[in-house]
Coordinates of C-alpha atoms and ligand atoms in Angstrom, one line a residue:
X1 CA 0.0 0.0 0.0
X2 CA 2.5 2.5 -1.0
X3 CA 1.3 6.0 -1.6
X4 CA -0.1 6.6 -5.1
X5 CA 2.0 8.6 -7.4
X6 CA 0.4 12.1 -7.0
X7 CA -2.0 12.6 -9.8
X8 CA -0.7 15.8 -11.3
X9 CA 2.6 17.3 -12.2
X10 CA 4.8 15.7 -9.6
X11 CA 6.0 12.7 -11.5
X12 CA 9.1 12.4 -9.4
X13 CA 7.4 12.4 -6.1
X14 CA 8.9 10.3 -3.5
X15 CA 6.7 8.0 -1.5
X16 CA 5.9 9.3 2.1
X17 CA 8.8 9.4 4.4
X18 CA 8.3 7.6 7.6
X19 CA 7.0 9.9 10.3
X20 CA 9.5 11.2 12.9
X21 CA 11.9 8.5 14.4
X22 CA 9.4 7.1 16.8
X23 CA 6.2 7.9 18.4
X24 CA 4.0 6.4 21.2
X25 CA 1.4 5.1 18.6
X26 CA 4.2 3.2 16.9
X27 CA 5.4 1.9 20.1
X28 CA 1.9 0.5 20.9
X29 CA 1.7 -1.1 17.5
X30 CA 5.2 -2.6 17.9
X31 CA 4.1 -4.0 21.4
X32 CA 0.9 -5.5 20.0
X33 CA 2.9 -7.1 17.2
X34 CA 5.3 -8.6 19.8
X35 CA 2.5 -10.0 22.0
X36 CA 0.6 -11.1 18.7
X37 CA -2.5 -9.3 20.1
X38 CA -4.1 -9.1 16.7
X39 CA -2.3 -12.0 14.9
X40 CA 0.1 -9.7 13.5
X41 CA -2.4 -7.6 11.7
X42 CA -2.3 -3.7 11.6
X43 CA -5.5 -2.3 10.4
X44 CA -6.5 1.4 10.5
X45 CA -9.2 3.7 9.1
X46 CA -9.5 7.3 8.4
X47 CA -13.1 8.3 9.4
X48 CA -14.0 11.7 8.2
X49 CA -17.5 13.1 8.6
X50 CA -18.5 14.4 5.2
X51 CA -19.8 17.7 6.5
X52 CA -17.1 19.9 4.9
X53 CA -13.7 19.9 3.1
X54 CA -10.7 18.3 4.6
X55 CA -8.2 20.6 6.2
X56 CA -4.4 20.5 7.0
X57 CA -5.4 19.0 10.5
X58 CA -7.0 16.1 8.8
X59 CA -3.7 15.7 6.8
X60 CA -2.0 14.9 10.1
X61 CA -4.5 12.1 10.9
X62 CA -4.4 10.8 7.3
X63 CA -0.6 10.5 7.3
X64 CA -0.9 8.7 10.7
X65 CA -3.6 6.4 9.7
X66 CA -2.2 5.5 6.3
X67 CA 1.5 6.0 7.1
X68 CA 1.5 3.7 10.1
X69 CA -0.5 0.9 8.5
X70 CA 1.8 1.2 5.5
X71 CA 4.9 0.9 7.6
X72 CA 3.6 -2.5 9.0
X73 CA 2.2 -3.8 5.8
X74 CA -1.2 -3.2 7.0
X75 CA -4.4 -2.0 5.7
X76 CA -6.3 1.3 5.9
X77 CA -10.0 1.9 5.1
X78 CA -11.5 5.2 4.2
X79 CA -14.7 5.4 6.0
X80 CA -17.3 8.2 6.0
X81 CA -18.8 8.7 9.3
X82 CA -22.1 9.7 7.9
X83 CA -24.4 9.5 10.8
X84 CA -25.8 13.0 10.6
X85 CA -28.0 13.4 7.5
X86 CA -28.7 17.1 8.0
X87 CA -25.1 18.2 7.4
X88 CA -23.7 15.8 5.1
X89 CA -23.4 15.9 1.2
X90 CA -22.0 14.1 -1.6
X91 CA -20.0 17.1 -2.7
X92 CA -18.0 16.7 0.5
X93 CA -17.6 12.9 0.0
X94 CA -16.2 13.6 -3.5
X95 CA -13.8 16.3 -2.3
X96 CA -12.5 14.0 0.5
X97 CA -11.7 11.2 -1.8
X98 CA -9.8 13.5 -4.1
X99 CA -7.9 15.1 -1.3
X100 CA -6.8 11.8 0.1
X101 CA -5.6 10.7 -3.2
X102 CA -3.8 13.9 -3.7
X103 CA -2.0 13.5 -0.5
X104 CA -0.6 10.4 -2.0
X105 CA -2.6 7.6 -0.2
X106 CA -5.1 5.1 -1.4
X107 CA -7.4 3.1 0.7
X108 CA -8.0 -0.6 0.8
X109 CA -11.7 -0.5 1.6
X110 CA -14.1 2.3 1.0
X111 CA -17.0 2.3 3.6
X112 CA -19.7 4.4 5.1
X113 CA -21.0 4.1 8.5
X114 CA -24.4 4.2 7.0
X115 CA -23.5 0.9 5.4
X116 CA -23.8 -0.5 8.9
X117 CA -27.1 0.9 9.9
X118 CA -28.9 -2.4 9.7
X119 CA -26.2 -4.0 11.9
X120 CA -26.1 -1.2 14.3
X121 CA -29.9 -1.4 14.8
X122 CA -29.8 -5.2 15.2
X123 CA -27.2 -4.6 17.9
X124 CA -29.3 -1.9 19.6
X125 CA -32.1 -4.4 19.7
X126 CA -29.7 -6.9 21.3
X127 CA -28.8 -4.4 23.9
X128 CA -32.4 -3.6 24.7
X129 CA -33.1 -7.3 25.0
X130 CA -30.2 -7.6 27.5
X131 CA -31.5 -4.8 29.6
X132 CA -28.6 -2.5 28.5
X133 CA -30.7 0.1 26.6
X134 CA -33.9 1.8 27.0
X135 CA -36.1 4.3 25.3
X136 CA -36.3 7.7 27.0
X137 CA -39.0 10.3 26.7
X138 CA -37.0 13.1 28.1
X139 CA -36.3 16.0 25.8
X140 CA -32.6 17.0 24.7
X141 CA -32.7 19.7 27.4
X142 CA -34.0 17.5 30.2
X143 CA -31.4 14.9 29.4
X144 CA -28.8 17.5 29.7
X145 CA -30.3 18.6 33.1
X146 CA -30.5 15.1 34.3
X147 CA -26.9 14.3 33.3
X148 CA -25.4 16.4 36.2
X149 CA -22.0 17.9 36.1
X150 CA -18.5 16.9 36.9
X151 CA -19.1 17.7 40.5
X152 CA -22.7 16.6 40.7
X153 CA -24.0 13.1 39.9
X154 CA -26.7 12.6 37.3
X155 CA -30.4 11.5 38.1
X156 CA -32.1 8.5 36.6
X157 CA -34.6 9.3 34.0
X158 CA -38.2 8.3 35.1
X159 CA -38.3 6.1 31.9
X160 CA -35.1 4.3 32.8
X161 CA -36.7 1.2 34.1
X162 CA -39.1 0.5 31.4
X163 CA -39.6 -3.2 30.5
X164 CA -37.6 -4.9 27.7
X165 CA -41.0 -5.4 25.9
X166 CA -42.1 -1.8 26.2
X167 CA -38.5 -0.6 25.1
X168 CA -38.5 -3.1 22.1
X169 CA -41.9 -1.7 21.1
X170 CA -41.1 1.9 21.4
X171 CA -37.8 1.5 19.6
X172 CA -39.6 -0.3 16.7
X173 CA -42.3 2.5 16.6
X174 CA -39.3 5.1 16.6
X175 CA -37.9 3.3 13.6
X176 CA -41.1 3.2 11.7
X177 CA -41.5 7.0 12.1
X178 CA -44.4 7.2 14.5
X179 CA -42.9 10.0 16.7
X180 CA -41.7 13.4 15.6
X181 CA -38.0 14.6 15.9
X182 CA -36.6 15.0 19.4
X183 CA -39.5 13.2 21.3
X184 CA -37.7 10.1 22.1
X185 CA -34.2 8.6 22.2
X186 CA -32.6 5.3 22.8
X187 CA -30.0 5.4 25.6
X188 CA -27.4 3.0 26.9
X189 CA -28.1 2.0 30.4
X190 CA -24.8 2.4 32.2
X191 CA -24.4 4.5 35.2
X192 CA -25.9 8.0 36.0
X193 CA -23.3 8.4 38.8
X194 CA -20.2 7.7 36.8
X195 CA -17.4 10.2 37.2
X196 CA -17.3 10.1 33.4
X197 CA -20.1 12.0 31.9
X198 CA -19.9 10.0 28.7
X199 CA -20.9 7.1 30.7
X200 CA -24.1 8.6 32.2
X201 CA -26.5 6.7 29.9
X202 CA -25.5 8.2 26.6
X203 CA -27.8 8.6 23.8
X204 CA -27.5 5.9 21.1
X205 CA -30.2 6.9 18.7
X206 CA -32.2 10.0 17.9
X207 CA -35.2 10.7 15.7
X208 CA -34.4 12.8 12.6
X209 CA -36.9 12.8 9.8
X210 CA -34.4 13.8 7.1
X211 CA -33.2 12.3 3.9
X212 CA -29.7 10.8 4.1
X213 CA -27.3 11.2 1.2
X214 CA -27.0 7.4 0.8
X215 CA -29.9 5.6 2.5
X216 CA -32.5 8.1 1.4
X217 CA -35.7 7.9 3.5
X218 CA -35.0 4.4 4.7
X219 CA -34.3 5.5 8.3
X220 CA -35.7 8.2 10.6
X221 CA -33.6 7.2 13.5
X222 CA -29.9 7.7 13.3
X223 CA -27.0 6.4 15.5
X224 CA -24.9 8.9 17.6
X225 CA -21.1 9.1 16.8
X226 CA -20.2 7.2 20.0
X227 CA -22.5 4.3 19.2
X228 CA -21.7 4.1 15.4
X229 CA -17.9 4.8 15.5
X230 CA -16.5 1.8 17.7
X231 CA -18.9 -0.7 16.1
X232 CA -18.0 0.4 12.6
X233 CA -14.4 -0.1 13.6
X234 CA -15.2 -3.5 15.0
X235 CA -17.1 -4.6 11.9
X236 CA -14.0 -3.7 9.8
X237 CA -11.8 -5.4 12.3
X238 CA -9.8 -2.2 12.8
X239 CA -6.9 -3.1 15.1
X240 CA -5.7 0.6 15.9
X241 CA -8.3 3.3 15.7
X242 CA -6.6 6.6 16.0
X243 CA -8.4 9.8 16.9
X244 CA -7.8 13.1 18.6
X245 CA -7.4 13.8 22.2
X246 CA -10.9 15.0 22.9
X247 CA -12.1 11.5 22.5
X248 CA -10.0 10.2 25.3
X249 CA -12.9 10.4 27.7
X250 CA -15.1 8.5 25.3
X251 CA -12.7 5.5 25.3
X252 CA -14.5 3.8 28.2
X253 CA -17.8 4.0 26.3
X254 CA -16.1 2.8 23.1
X255 CA -14.9 -0.3 25.1
X256 CA -18.2 -0.8 26.9
X257 CA -20.2 -1.1 23.7
X258 CA -17.7 -3.5 22.3
X259 CA -17.7 -5.6 25.5
X260 CA -21.5 -5.7 25.8
X261 CA -21.8 -6.8 22.3
X262 CA -18.9 -9.2 22.4
X263 CA -17.6 -8.1 19.2
X264 CA -14.1 -7.7 17.8
X265 CA -12.0 -5.6 20.1
X266 CA -10.7 -2.6 18.2
X267 CA -8.7 -0.3 20.3
X268 CA -8.9 3.4 20.4
X269 CA -5.7 5.5 20.6
X270 CA -5.8 9.2 21.0
X271 CA -3.1 11.7 19.7
X272 CA -2.9 15.6 19.7
X273 CA -4.9 17.6 17.2
X274 CA -2.8 19.9 14.9
X275 CA -3.2 23.6 15.7
X276 CA -1.5 26.2 13.6
X277 CA -1.0 29.9 14.3
X278 CA -3.0 32.3 12.3
X279 CA -5.4 29.4 11.3
X280 CA -8.7 28.0 12.0
X281 CA -9.0 24.2 11.8
X282 CA -12.7 23.5 12.5
X283 CA -14.9 22.6 9.7
X284 CA -17.9 24.3 11.2
X285 CA -16.0 27.6 11.3
X286 CA -14.6 27.1 7.8
X287 CA -18.0 26.5 6.5
X288 CA -19.1 29.8 7.9
X289 CA -16.2 31.6 6.1
X290 CA -17.6 30.2 2.9
X291 CA -21.2 30.8 3.6
X292 CA -20.7 34.3 4.7
X293 CA -18.5 35.0 1.7
X294 CA -15.4 36.0 3.7
X295 CA -13.5 33.6 1.2
X296 CA -14.2 32.7 -2.4
X297 CA -15.1 29.1 -1.6
X298 CA -13.7 26.0 0.1
X299 CA -10.8 26.1 -2.2
X300 CA -9.8 29.7 -1.7
X301 CA -6.1 29.7 -1.6
X302 CA -6.3 31.4 1.8
X303 CA -8.2 28.5 3.3
X304 CA -6.3 25.8 5.3
X305 CA -8.3 23.2 3.4
X306 CA -6.4 20.7 1.3
X307 CA -8.2 22.0 -1.8
X308 CA -7.2 25.5 -0.8
X309 CA -3.5 24.8 -0.2
X310 CA -3.4 22.6 -3.3
X311 CA -4.8 25.6 -5.4
X312 CA -2.2 27.8 -3.5
X313 CA 0.6 25.6 -4.7
X314 CA 1.4 23.5 -1.7
X315 CA 2.8 20.0 -2.6
X316 CA 1.6 16.8 -1.1
X317 CA 5.3 16.1 -0.3
X318 CA 5.7 19.3 1.6
X319 CA 2.6 18.5 3.7
X320 CA 3.8 14.9 4.4
X321 CA 7.2 16.1 5.4
X322 CA 5.7 18.7 7.7
X323 CA 3.4 16.3 9.3
X324 CA 6.2 13.8 9.7
X325 CA 8.5 16.4 11.4
X326 CA 6.0 17.7 14.0
X327 CA 5.3 14.1 15.4
X328 CA 2.5 13.1 17.7
X329 CA 2.0 13.4 21.3
X330 CA -0.5 13.2 24.1
X331 CA -0.6 16.9 25.0
X332 CA -1.9 19.6 22.6
X333 CA 0.3 22.5 21.3
X334 CA 0.3 25.1 18.6
X335 CA 2.6 24.8 15.6
X336 CA 4.0 28.1 13.9
X337 CA 2.5 28.5 10.4
X338 CA 6.1 29.6 9.5
X339 CA 7.2 26.0 10.0
X340 CA 4.7 24.7 7.5
X341 CA 5.8 27.5 5.1
X342 CA 9.3 26.4 5.5
X343 CA 8.5 22.8 4.3
X344 CA 6.7 24.2 1.3
X345 CA 9.8 26.3 0.4
X346 CA 12.1 23.5 1.0
X347 CA 10.1 21.2 -1.3
X348 CA 9.4 23.8 -4.1
X349 CA 13.1 25.0 -4.0
X350 CA 14.0 21.5 -5.3
X351 CA 11.4 21.2 -8.0
X352 CA 10.0 24.4 -9.1
X353 CA 11.3 25.8 -12.4
X354 CA 12.5 29.4 -12.2
X355 CA 11.0 32.3 -14.4
X356 CA 11.2 35.9 -14.4
X357 CA 8.2 38.1 -13.6
X358 CA 7.6 41.7 -12.6
X359 CA 4.7 42.4 -10.3
X360 CA 4.9 46.2 -10.2
X361 CA 6.5 47.3 -13.6
X362 CA 8.7 50.2 -14.0
X363 CA 10.2 50.9 -17.5
X364 CA 13.9 50.7 -18.0
X365 CA 15.3 52.0 -21.1
X366 CA 18.9 51.2 -22.2
X367 CA 19.8 54.2 -24.4
X368 CA 22.9 52.7 -25.9
X369 CA 21.3 49.4 -26.8
X370 CA 20.4 49.2 -30.5
X371 CA 16.8 49.7 -31.2
X372 CA 14.9 46.7 -32.6
X373 CA 17.7 44.4 -31.4
X374 CA 16.6 41.3 -29.6
X375 CA 19.0 38.8 -27.9
X376 CA 18.0 35.4 -26.4
X377 CA 19.7 35.2 -23.1
X378 CA 20.3 31.8 -21.6
X379 CA 18.7 31.3 -18.2
X380 CA 19.0 28.4 -15.8
X381 CA 15.7 26.7 -15.1
X382 CA 16.7 25.4 -11.8
X383 CA 20.0 25.8 -10.0
X384 CA 19.1 23.0 -7.6
X385 CA 18.5 20.5 -10.5
X386 CA 21.0 20.4 -13.5
X387 CA 18.6 18.1 -15.4
X388 CA 16.1 20.9 -15.7
X389 CA 18.3 22.6 -18.3
X390 CA 18.2 26.2 -19.5
X391 CA 15.8 28.2 -21.5
X392 CA 16.1 31.3 -23.8
X393 CA 14.7 34.6 -22.6
X394 CA 14.5 37.5 -25.0
X395 CA 16.1 40.8 -24.1
X396 CA 15.7 44.3 -25.7
X397 CA 16.2 47.8 -25.3
X398 CA 13.0 48.5 -23.2
X399 CA 12.6 46.3 -20.2
X400 CA 10.4 46.3 -17.0
X401 CA 11.9 46.1 -13.6
X402 CA 10.3 46.1 -10.3
X403 CA 9.4 49.6 -8.9
X404 CA 11.0 48.4 -5.7
X405 CA 14.3 47.9 -7.4
X406 CA 14.7 51.5 -8.1
X407 CA 15.1 54.4 -5.7
X408 CA 15.7 58.0 -6.7
X409 CA 17.1 58.7 -3.2
X410 CA 18.6 55.3 -2.0
X411 CA 18.5 54.8 1.7
X412 CA 21.8 53.7 3.4
X413 CA 22.3 50.0 2.7
X414 CA 20.1 50.0 -0.4
X415 CA 22.2 48.5 -3.3
X416 CA 19.8 48.1 -6.1
X417 CA 19.4 50.7 -8.9
X418 CA 19.6 54.4 -8.3
X419 CA 21.0 57.3 -10.2
X420 CA 24.7 56.7 -11.1
X421 CA 24.5 53.2 -9.6
X422 CA 25.4 50.0 -11.6
X423 CA 23.6 46.7 -11.1
X424 CA 23.4 43.4 -12.9
X425 CA 20.3 42.3 -14.8
X426 CA 20.0 38.7 -14.2
X427 CA 21.4 36.5 -17.0
X428 CA 21.9 39.7 -19.2
X429 CA 24.1 42.7 -18.7
X430 CA 25.4 45.3 -16.1
X431 CA 23.5 48.5 -16.4
X432 CA 24.1 51.9 -15.0
X433 CA 21.4 54.4 -14.3
X434 CA 21.8 57.8 -16.1
X435 CA 18.7 59.6 -15.5
X436 CA 14.8 59.3 -15.0
X437 CA 11.6 60.6 -16.7
X438 CA 8.9 61.8 -14.3
X439 CA 5.2 62.4 -14.8
X440 CA 3.4 65.7 -13.8
X441 CA 2.9 64.4 -10.3
X442 CA 6.6 64.0 -10.0
X443 CA 6.6 60.2 -10.1
X444 CA 9.3 58.4 -11.8
X445 CA 7.8 56.7 -14.8
X446 CA 10.9 55.7 -16.8
X447 CA 14.5 54.9 -15.8
X448 CA 17.2 55.4 -18.3
X449 CA 20.5 53.6 -18.2
X450 CA 23.5 52.5 -20.3
X451 CA 24.6 48.9 -20.5
X452 CA 28.2 47.5 -20.8
X453 CA 28.3 45.0 -23.7
X454 CA 31.4 43.3 -22.2
X455 CA 29.1 41.9 -19.4
X456 CA 26.9 39.6 -21.5
X457 CA 25.4 36.9 -19.5
X458 CA 25.7 39.0 -16.4
X459 CA 29.5 38.2 -16.3
X460 CA 32.1 40.3 -14.6
X461 CA 33.8 42.6 -17.2
X462 CA 37.6 42.2 -18.0
X463 CA 38.3 45.3 -15.6
X464 CA 37.0 43.0 -12.8
X465 CA 34.3 45.7 -11.8
X466 CA 31.8 44.4 -9.2
X467 CA 28.2 45.2 -8.6
X468 CA 26.4 44.7 -5.3
X469 CA 22.9 43.8 -6.7
X470 CA 21.4 41.6 -9.3
X471 CA 17.8 42.4 -10.3
X472 CA 15.2 40.6 -12.5
X473 CA 13.6 42.0 -15.5
X474 CA 11.2 41.1 -18.5
X475 CA 11.6 42.6 -22.0
X476 CA 8.6 45.0 -22.4
X477 CA 7.8 44.2 -26.2
X478 CA 7.7 40.4 -25.3
X479 CA 6.2 40.6 -21.8
X480 CA 2.8 38.7 -21.2
X481 CA 0.3 40.3 -19.0
X482 CA -0.7 38.3 -16.0
X483 CA -2.8 38.5 -12.9
X484 CA -1.1 37.7 -9.8
X485 CA -2.8 37.1 -6.4
X486 CA -0.8 37.7 -3.2
X487 CA -1.8 36.3 0.0
X488 CA -1.4 37.1 3.5
X489 CA -2.7 35.2 6.6
X490 CA -6.5 35.1 6.6
X491 CA -6.4 36.2 10.3
X492 CA -4.4 39.0 12.0
X493 CA -4.3 37.2 15.3
X494 CA -2.0 34.2 16.0
X495 CA -5.1 32.7 17.8
X496 CA -8.1 33.6 15.5
X497 CA -10.5 32.7 18.4
X498 CA -9.2 35.3 20.9
X499 CA -11.7 38.0 20.6
X500 CA -13.3 40.7 22.6
X501 CA -16.6 40.1 24.4
X502 CA -19.5 39.9 21.9
X503 CA -17.3 39.3 18.9
X504 CA -16.3 36.0 17.1
X505 CA -13.4 34.8 15.1
X506 CA -14.6 36.8 12.0
X507 CA -13.6 40.0 13.8
X508 CA -10.0 38.9 13.4
X509 CA -10.3 38.5 9.6
X510 CA -7.3 40.3 7.9
X511 CA -8.7 42.8 5.4
X512 CA -5.5 42.5 3.5
X513 CA -5.4 38.8 3.1
X514 CA -5.7 39.1 -0.7
X515 CA -4.0 41.6 -2.9
X516 CA -4.7 41.3 -6.7
X517 CA -2.0 42.6 -8.9
X518 CA -3.7 43.1 -12.2
X519 CA -0.9 44.1 -14.6
X520 CA 2.1 41.9 -13.8
X521 CA 4.5 41.3 -16.6
X522 CA 5.9 37.9 -17.1
X523 CA 8.4 36.4 -19.4
X524 CA 6.9 34.9 -22.7
X525 CA 7.7 31.3 -21.9
X526 CA 4.8 31.5 -19.3
X527 CA 2.1 32.5 -21.7
X528 CA 0.0 29.4 -21.4
X529 CA 1.3 27.5 -18.4
X530 CA -0.7 24.4 -17.3
X531 CA -3.1 24.8 -14.5
X532 CA -1.6 23.9 -11.2
X533 CA 1.9 24.2 -12.5
X534 CA 4.3 25.9 -9.9
X535 CA 7.3 28.4 -10.6
X536 CA 9.6 30.3 -8.7
X537 CA 9.5 33.8 -9.8
X538 CA 13.1 34.9 -9.1
X539 CA 13.4 36.9 -6.1
X540 CA 9.6 37.0 -5.4
X541 CA 8.5 33.7 -4.3
X542 CA 6.7 30.5 -5.4
X543 CA 3.7 30.8 -7.6
X544 CA 1.1 28.3 -8.9
X545 CA -1.1 28.7 -11.9
X546 CA -4.7 29.1 -10.9
X547 CA -7.7 27.4 -12.7
X548 CA -9.1 30.8 -13.5
X549 CA -6.3 31.3 -15.9
X550 CA -7.4 31.9 -19.5
X551 CA -5.6 31.7 -22.8
X552 CA -3.1 34.5 -23.0
X553 CA -4.0 35.7 -19.5
X554 CA -2.5 33.5 -16.9
X555 CA -3.5 33.9 -13.2
X556 CA -1.0 33.0 -10.5
X557 CA -1.3 32.4 -6.8
X558 CA 1.7 33.3 -4.7
X559 CA 2.3 30.0 -2.7
X560 CA 4.8 31.5 -0.5
X561 CA 7.3 34.3 -0.6
X562 CA 11.0 33.9 -0.5
X563 CA 12.5 35.1 2.6
X564 CA 12.8 38.8 2.0
X565 CA 16.0 39.9 3.4
X566 CA 15.7 43.6 2.4
X567 CA 12.3 44.0 4.2
X568 CA 14.1 42.7 7.3
X569 CA 17.0 45.0 7.1
X570 CA 14.5 48.0 6.5
X571 CA 12.4 47.0 9.4
X572 CA 15.4 46.7 11.7
X573 CA 16.5 50.2 10.5
X574 CA 13.1 51.7 11.3
X575 CA 13.0 50.2 14.8
Ligands
ATP601 P1 -13.6 19.5 12.7 O1 -13.5 20.0 14.1 O2 -12.7 20.2 11.8 O3 -15.0 19.3 12.1 P2 -13.5 16.7 13.1 O4 -12.6 16.1 14.1 O5 -14.9 16.8 13.5 O6 -12.9 18.0 12.7 P3 -13.7 14.5 11.4 O7 -14.3 14.6 9.8 O8 -14.6 13.8 12.3 O9 -13.5 16.1 11.7 O10 -12.3 14.0 11.3 C1 -11.7 12.9 10.8 C2 -10.5 12.5 11.5 O11 -9.6 13.5 11.4 C3 -10.7 12.2 13.0 O12 -10.0 11.1 13.3 C4 -10.1 13.5 13.7 O13 -9.8 13.1 14.9 C5 -9.1 13.9 12.8 N1 -8.8 15.3 12.9 C6 -9.7 16.4 12.5 N2 -9.0 17.5 12.9 C7 -7.7 17.2 13.2 C8 -6.6 18.0 13.6 N3 -6.7 19.3 13.6 N4 -5.5 17.5 13.8 C9 -5.4 16.0 13.7 N5 -6.4 15.2 13.4 C10 -7.6 15.8 13.2
MG602 MG1 -16.6 15.7 13.7

């Protein structure tokens, strides 16, 4: 069960690296193998609820579920935990399958908890017959009230001691649809005084008259997560069922159902959920961002969803390496977003072809360069990968450079172009600024310079003269217009949930999370790049071709910026 070769441009993708050297889950598996607890079998599952798109937190769970099974030649099922018909949709099911494949994994079995509704119902009847479950008429509010608190024991429901016959009859009538939503539940009969609230007669079934995305109108009673999950694991003979820490207190209940039913003893193991700075990882909140129009959709490149970061240009390899490096533990913490970005840069540096693009063009005219002459300069496609070869980039008398790469009054420490200053044009020539042309507002609209023919290719001239800066450029008559979308974090606070009273996380949305550059100029080799292709625009960062690109007008998303050393220097100088 090696990871699939990723579906798109990453033909040379390596299989997932094993996760960090060791972790406590691997140790449990090793121990179980040693004691032959499951006859040498390792079987896991990834159990998303199809109520939204997967996010980077799910990637951690996916890498663990698939990665660990893979390591021990085990099996992994993809199982949709579709027990709540009101929130689940086929669109989500489809996107989840696409995302798991994109991450580089494939599942052995594809299942739905709804496949097990008949079996779960049969087992519920079995528990009723054994006096271990009863139909309750209390409302949801009353059940909560009767449950008690951590310091106060619960109270028995007045319906707790119904006879088996009455329970069987009422449960059957619940199933047939005789009662409206919320009027009755089936509850496990455990212990209303248990110190663990989850063991105080948890609800197993509730009445919901709603159409299910797979079972249609067959059912109007639906199992609760806690009743469905462990039994689904057991049906699939899952050996190691990994989930996040908030389910730790549910483990006694997970085990209780399995023991009462005498079925295959799957084992639940909890690990810490991934939290990232400046990022929300909750499908419910991400859904709000989509529904309220704060982002352009689930796959908006600012979203932490796998479809969002894929569109942004993150690679599956980068995500797998990141997840491998953060490890797993029994206590929750927060990971810096910068660390994820580091893994993205590291991976793209190795594989992204380089190109030149100018985001905020300023005209540079080389007065001593022959009019109408065009030279094809040889540019290296990837200094990290000799096999990527070179390409020709046209050079002419009028170029575009970045506005940022010219200062009429250069501050101290600024070594790029300014009057009288000489710089290298990448892969081309040394140029020296002679004068500028300004508009009526006094803004520089054209920079004039002369070039030194002896520096062709950007090489040091015979006199050994050096320059302190190399800047990128695009030939004006050959340039292609492009739209470039620059992203900042979606939230301004490290913890987007930290708000003033009466506010919610939307108060922390970053109004500048998206900047659209409409008139960027890019080199002609990028006129019609394939969607999803990633580049490094020299000195600017990594960029990925957006699906909204059209013929002759490509649209690029900035995946991640290169580390901007100048911005840091300037910041230090100001502070
Ligand atoms: P959300 O709060 O975003 O809705 P969830 O836990 O309800 O997440 P599920 O679809 O139930 O989402 O999750 C499927 C699996 O992914 C579960 O095993 C869950 O524990 C795991 N998972 C979800 N979020 C994270 C996270 N941030 N880090 C690690 N694992 C996660
Ligand atoms: Mg959930």
